[in-house]
mmCIF file of N, CA and C in Angstrom:
data_model
loop_
_atom_site.group_PDB
_atom_site.id
_atom_site.type_symbol
_atom_site.label_atom_id
_atom_site.label_comp_id
_atom_site.label_asym_id
_atom_site.label_seq_id
_atom_site.Cartn_x
_atom_site.Cartn_y
_atom_site.Cartn_z
ATOM 1 N N MET A 30 -2.220 -2.580 14.866
ATOM 2 C CA MET A 30 -2.759 -2.215 13.603
ATOM 3 C C MET A 30 -4.295 -2.423 13.295
ATOM 4 N N ASP A 31 -5.019 -1.546 12.824
ATOM 5 C CA ASP A 31 -6.322 -1.635 12.662
ATOM 6 C C ASP A 31 -6.712 -2.142 11.236
ATOM 7 N N PHE A 32 -5.852 -2.759 10.390
ATOM 8 C CA PHE A 32 -6.099 -2.915 8.992
ATOM 9 C C PHE A 32 -7.315 -3.593 8.847
ATOM 10 N N PHE A 33 -7.600 -4.671 9.649
ATOM 11 C CA PHE A 33 -8.780 -5.412 9.571
ATOM 12 C C PHE A 33 -10.090 -5.015 9.966
ATOM 13 N N ASN A 34 -9.925 -3.868 10.735
ATOM 14 C CA ASN A 34 -11.109 -3.172 11.333
ATOM 15 C C ASN A 34 -11.447 -2.001 10.410
ATOM 16 N N LYS A 35 -10.679 -1.652 9.362
ATOM 17 C CA LYS A 35 -10.890 -0.199 8.441
ATOM 18 C C LYS A 35 -12.424 -0.715 7.854
ATOM 19 N N SER A 36 -12.905 0.553 7.610
ATOM 20 C CA SER A 36 -14.102 0.312 6.936
ATOM 21 C C SER A 36 -14.076 1.098 5.674
ATOM 22 N N HIS A 37 -13.153 2.092 5.446
ATOM 23 C CA HIS A 37 -13.003 2.816 4.356
ATOM 24 C C HIS A 37 -11.692 3.036 3.893
ATOM 25 N N CYS A 38 -11.415 3.412 2.644
ATOM 26 C CA CYS A 38 -10.174 3.359 2.121
ATOM 27 C C CYS A 38 -9.705 4.715 2.702
ATOM 28 N N ASP A 39 -8.135 4.647 2.950
ATOM 29 C CA ASP A 39 -7.496 5.715 3.522
ATOM 30 C C ASP A 39 -7.239 6.832 2.584
ATOM 31 N N ARG A 40 -7.139 6.391 1.335
ATOM 32 C CA ARG A 40 -6.965 7.383 0.128
ATOM 33 C C ARG A 40 -8.290 8.004 -0.557
ATOM 34 N N CYS A 41 -9.207 7.263 -0.733
ATOM 35 C CA CYS A 41 -10.431 7.942 -1.400
ATOM 36 C C CYS A 41 -11.666 7.843 -0.781
ATOM 37 N N GLY A 42 -11.546 7.022 0.505
ATOM 38 C CA GLY A 42 -12.996 7.246 1.430
ATOM 39 C C GLY A 42 -13.956 6.053 1.233
ATOM 40 N N LYS A 43 -13.787 5.416 -0.082
ATOM 41 C CA LYS A 43 -14.699 4.406 -0.527
ATOM 42 C C LYS A 43 -15.048 3.363 0.713
ATOM 43 N N LYS A 44 -16.042 2.992 0.653
ATOM 44 C CA LYS A 44 -16.248 1.679 1.569
ATOM 45 C C LYS A 44 -15.344 0.624 1.014
ATOM 46 N N LEU A 45 -14.992 -0.145 1.997
ATOM 47 C CA LEU A 45 -13.972 -1.348 1.656
ATOM 48 C C LEU A 45 -14.801 -2.636 1.663
ATOM 49 N N THR A 46 -14.687 -3.316 0.639
ATOM 50 C CA THR A 46 -15.067 -4.578 0.513
ATOM 51 C C THR A 46 -13.913 -5.619 0.436
ATOM 52 N N VAL A 47 -12.943 -5.024 0.068
ATOM 53 C CA VAL A 47 -11.548 -5.984 0.040
ATOM 54 C C VAL A 47 -10.522 -4.836 0.355
ATOM 55 N N ARG A 48 -9.814 -5.356 1.150
ATOM 56 C CA ARG A 48 -8.676 -4.262 1.891
ATOM 57 C C ARG A 48 -7.339 -4.740 1.423
ATOM 58 N N ILE A 49 -6.362 -3.748 1.011
ATOM 59 C CA ILE A 49 -5.078 -4.308 0.613
ATOM 60 C C ILE A 49 -4.202 -3.099 1.165
ATOM 61 N N MET A 50 -3.096 -3.509 1.742
ATOM 62 C CA MET A 50 -2.005 -2.639 2.242
ATOM 63 C C MET A 50 -1.303 -1.770 1.067
ATOM 64 N N SER A 51 -1.235 -0.786 1.150
ATOM 65 C CA SER A 51 -0.451 0.089 0.166
ATOM 66 C C SER A 51 0.890 -0.407 0.116
ATOM 67 N N MET A 52 1.680 -0.293 -1.118
ATOM 68 C CA MET A 52 3.076 -0.696 -1.255
ATOM 69 C C MET A 52 3.942 0.475 -0.876
ATOM 70 N N PHE A 53 3.430 1.404 -0.662
ATOM 71 C CA PHE A 53 4.244 2.998 -0.404
ATOM 72 C C PHE A 53 4.135 3.221 0.917
ATOM 73 N N ASN A 54 3.165 3.039 1.598
ATOM 74 C CA ASN A 54 3.043 3.211 3.019
ATOM 75 C C ASN A 54 1.981 2.079 3.765
ATOM 76 N N ARG A 55 1.821 2.656 5.063
ATOM 77 C CA ARG A 55 0.847 1.564 5.726
ATOM 78 C C ARG A 55 -0.748 1.922 5.618
ATOM 79 N N ASP A 56 -1.053 2.816 4.425
ATOM 80 C CA ASP A 56 -2.493 2.989 4.168
ATOM 81 C C ASP A 56 -3.102 1.692 3.927
ATOM 82 N N THR A 57 -4.357 1.698 4.366
ATOM 83 C CA THR A 57 -5.254 0.512 3.879
ATOM 84 C C THR A 57 -6.144 1.081 2.715
ATOM 85 N N ILE A 58 -6.041 0.184 1.480
ATOM 86 C CA ILE A 58 -6.429 1.010 0.389
ATOM 87 C C ILE A 58 -7.702 0.050 -0.236
ATOM 88 N N CYS A 59 -8.350 0.501 -1.131
ATOM 89 C CA CYS A 59 -9.497 -0.238 -1.954
ATOM 90 C C CYS A 59 -8.624 -0.710 -3.239
ATOM 91 N N LEU A 60 -9.418 -1.494 -4.160
ATOM 92 C CA LEU A 60 -8.805 -2.085 -5.070
ATOM 93 C C LEU A 60 -8.374 -0.887 -6.294
ATOM 94 N N ASP A 61 -9.428 0.127 -6.255
ATOM 95 C CA ASP A 61 -9.220 1.066 -7.216
ATOM 96 C C ASP A 61 -7.963 1.796 -6.875
ATOM 97 N N CYS A 62 -7.631 2.219 -5.749
ATOM 98 C CA CYS A 62 -6.429 2.786 -5.399
ATOM 99 C C CYS A 62 -5.159 2.135 -5.558
ATOM 100 N N LYS A 63 -5.299 0.717 -5.405
ATOM 101 C CA LYS A 63 -4.333 -0.116 -5.580
ATOM 102 C C LYS A 63 -3.705 -0.247 -7.047
ATOM 103 N N LYS A 64 -4.886 -0.162 -7.831
ATOM 104 C CA LYS A 64 -4.791 -0.313 -9.547
ATOM 105 C C LYS A 64 -3.850 1.215 -9.649
ATOM 106 N N LYS A 65 -4.255 2.245 -9.122
ATOM 107 C CA LYS A 65 -3.490 3.487 -9.526
ATOM 108 C C LYS A 65 -2.355 3.595 -8.884
ATOM 109 N N GLU A 66 -2.148 3.058 -7.976
ATOM 110 C CA GLU A 66 -0.651 2.610 -7.438
ATOM 111 C C GLU A 66 0.168 1.979 -8.186
ATOM 112 N N GLU A 67 -0.159 0.966 -8.922
ATOM 113 C CA GLU A 67 0.365 -0.015 -9.826
ATOM 114 C C GLU A 67 1.044 0.555 -11.013
ATOM 115 N N THR A 68 0.305 1.745 -11.344
ATOM 116 C CA THR A 68 0.685 2.524 -12.582
ATOM 117 C C THR A 68 1.561 3.707 -12.201
ATOM 118 N N HIS A 69 2.021 3.767 -11.134
ATOM 119 C CA HIS A 69 2.899 4.938 -10.777
ATOM 120 C C HIS A 69 4.300 4.427 -10.823
ATOM 121 N N PRO A 70 5.030 5.483 -11.553
ATOM 122 C CA PRO A 70 6.457 5.249 -11.766
ATOM 123 C C PRO A 70 7.352 4.606 -10.688
ATOM 124 N N ALA A 71 6.823 4.793 -9.337
ATOM 125 C CA ALA A 71 7.744 4.613 -8.198
ATOM 126 C C ALA A 71 7.343 3.193 -7.843
ATOM 127 N N TYR A 72 6.334 2.669 -8.338
ATOM 128 C CA TYR A 72 5.824 1.502 -7.564
ATOM 129 C C TYR A 72 6.701 0.132 -7.874
ATOM 130 N N GLU A 73 7.468 0.145 -8.840
ATOM 131 C CA GLU A 73 8.456 -1.279 -8.882
ATOM 132 C C GLU A 73 9.373 -0.827 -7.740
ATOM 133 N N GLN A 74 9.798 0.380 -7.453
ATOM 134 C CA GLN A 74 10.916 0.620 -6.554
ATOM 135 C C GLN A 74 10.238 0.122 -5.029
ATOM 136 N N ALA A 75 9.130 0.717 -4.847
ATOM 137 C CA ALA A 75 8.435 0.459 -3.775
ATOM 138 C C ALA A 75 8.284 -1.224 -3.256
ATOM 139 N N ARG A 76 7.718 -1.756 -4.458
ATOM 140 C CA ARG A 76 7.742 -3.373 -4.544
ATOM 141 C C ARG A 76 8.886 -3.994 -4.182
ATOM 142 N N LYS A 77 10.093 -3.481 -4.583
ATOM 143 C CA LYS A 77 11.273 -4.208 -4.436
ATOM 144 C C LYS A 77 11.820 -3.914 -3.018
ATOM 145 N N ALA A 78 11.758 -2.765 -2.614
ATOM 146 C CA ALA A 78 12.108 -2.416 -1.184
ATOM 147 C C ALA A 78 11.333 -3.041 -0.032
ATOM 148 N N GLU A 79 10.059 -3.507 -0.302
ATOM 149 C CA GLU A 79 9.289 -4.259 0.557
ATOM 150 C C GLU A 79 9.596 -5.529 0.675
ATOM 151 N N GLN A 80 9.883 -6.085 -0.770
ATOM 152 C CA GLN A 80 10.459 -7.593 -0.911
ATOM 153 C C GLN A 80 11.851 -7.744 -0.086
ATOM 154 N N ASP A 81 12.584 -6.707 -0.533
ATOM 155 C CA ASP A 81 14.040 -6.821 0.219
ATOM 156 C C ASP A 81 13.839 -6.680 1.973
ATOM 157 N N ALA A 82 12.871 -6.081 2.242
ATOM 158 C CA ALA A 82 12.753 -5.839 3.848
ATOM 159 C C ALA A 82 12.125 -7.204 4.346
ATOM 160 N N VAL A 83 11.492 -7.706 3.665
ATOM 161 C CA VAL A 83 10.745 -9.134 4.183
ATOM 162 C C VAL A 83 11.907 -9.920 4.174
ATOM 163 N N ARG A 84 12.785 -10.078 3.090
ATOM 164 C CA ARG A 84 13.985 -10.991 3.092
ATOM 165 C C ARG A 84 14.994 -10.940 4.220
ATOM 166 N N ARG A 85 14.864 -9.575 4.675
ATOM 167 C CA ARG A 85 15.654 -9.387 6.003
ATOM 168 C C ARG A 85 15.020 -9.957 7.129
ATOM 169 N N GLY A 86 13.928 -10.148 6.989
ATOM 170 C CA GLY A 86 13.097 -10.434 8.161
ATOM 171 C C GLY A 86 12.224 -9.254 8.861
ATOM 172 N N ASP A 87 12.168 -8.097 8.284
ATOM 173 C CA ASP A 87 11.322 -7.065 8.483
ATOM 174 C C ASP A 87 9.923 -6.958 8.048
ATOM 175 N N MET A 88 9.278 -7.417 9.247
ATOM 176 C CA MET A 88 7.716 -7.641 8.566
ATOM 177 C C MET A 88 6.825 -6.412 8.973
ATOM 178 N N ASN A 89 7.364 -5.396 9.403
ATOM 179 C CA ASN A 89 6.953 -4.259 9.677
ATOM 180 C C ASN A 89 7.318 -3.204 9.214
ATOM 181 N N PHE A 90 7.812 -3.451 7.629
ATOM 182 C CA PHE A 90 8.347 -2.455 6.715
ATOM 183 C C PHE A 90 7.393 -1.201 6.527
ATOM 184 N N PRO A 91 7.838 0.099 6.663
ATOM 185 C CA PRO A 91 6.872 1.019 6.592
ATOM 186 C C PRO A 91 6.573 1.490 5.492
ATOM 187 N N GLY A 92 7.344 0.962 4.465
ATOM 188 C CA GLY A 92 7.199 1.290 2.803
ATOM 189 C C GLY A 92 8.258 2.577 2.522
ATOM 190 N N ILE A 93 8.323 3.120 1.327
ATOM 191 C CA ILE A 93 9.101 3.915 0.878
ATOM 192 C C ILE A 93 8.643 5.578 1.004
ATOM 193 N N GLY A 94 7.294 5.582 1.552
ATOM 194 C CA GLY A 94 6.677 6.916 1.501
ATOM 195 C C GLY A 94 5.576 7.101 0.149
ATOM 196 N N LEU A 95 4.788 7.718 0.663
ATOM 197 C CA LEU A 95 3.565 7.934 -0.382
ATOM 198 C C LEU A 95 4.066 9.081 -1.232
ATOM 199 N N PRO A 96 4.184 8.794 -2.574
ATOM 200 C CA PRO A 96 4.542 10.119 -3.578
ATOM 201 C C PRO A 96 3.491 10.940 -3.575
ATOM 202 N N PRO A 97 3.926 12.311 -3.509
ATOM 203 C CA PRO A 97 2.859 13.305 -3.322
ATOM 204 C C PRO A 97 1.785 13.362 -4.629
ATOM 205 N N ASP A 98 2.175 12.955 -5.844
ATOM 206 C CA ASP A 98 1.301 12.906 -6.884
ATOM 207 C C ASP A 98 0.357 11.773 -6.927
ATOM 208 N N ILE A 99 0.402 11.007 -5.889
ATOM 209 C CA ILE A 99 -0.433 9.826 -6.064
ATOM 210 C C ILE A 99 -1.764 9.980 -5.500
ATOM 211 N N LYS A 100 -1.862 10.891 -4.392
ATOM 212 C CA LYS A 100 -3.118 11.139 -3.652
ATOM 213 C C LYS A 100 -4.098 11.897 -4.348
#
């Protein structure tokens, strides 16, 4: 995974100073895109699915998929 080597946000292309993994997929995103994710109606579903996967021992959960209206 090149998460730590990313220099730009996978969503908006902005230069990364802080990097976060998307809750919906494996995109590396900036804080602005993370805030946008958090306001999406499917965010809570994605958060819960990721939490359930980790509890099952799945540390490579790919997410529930990026909603088409978030990009």
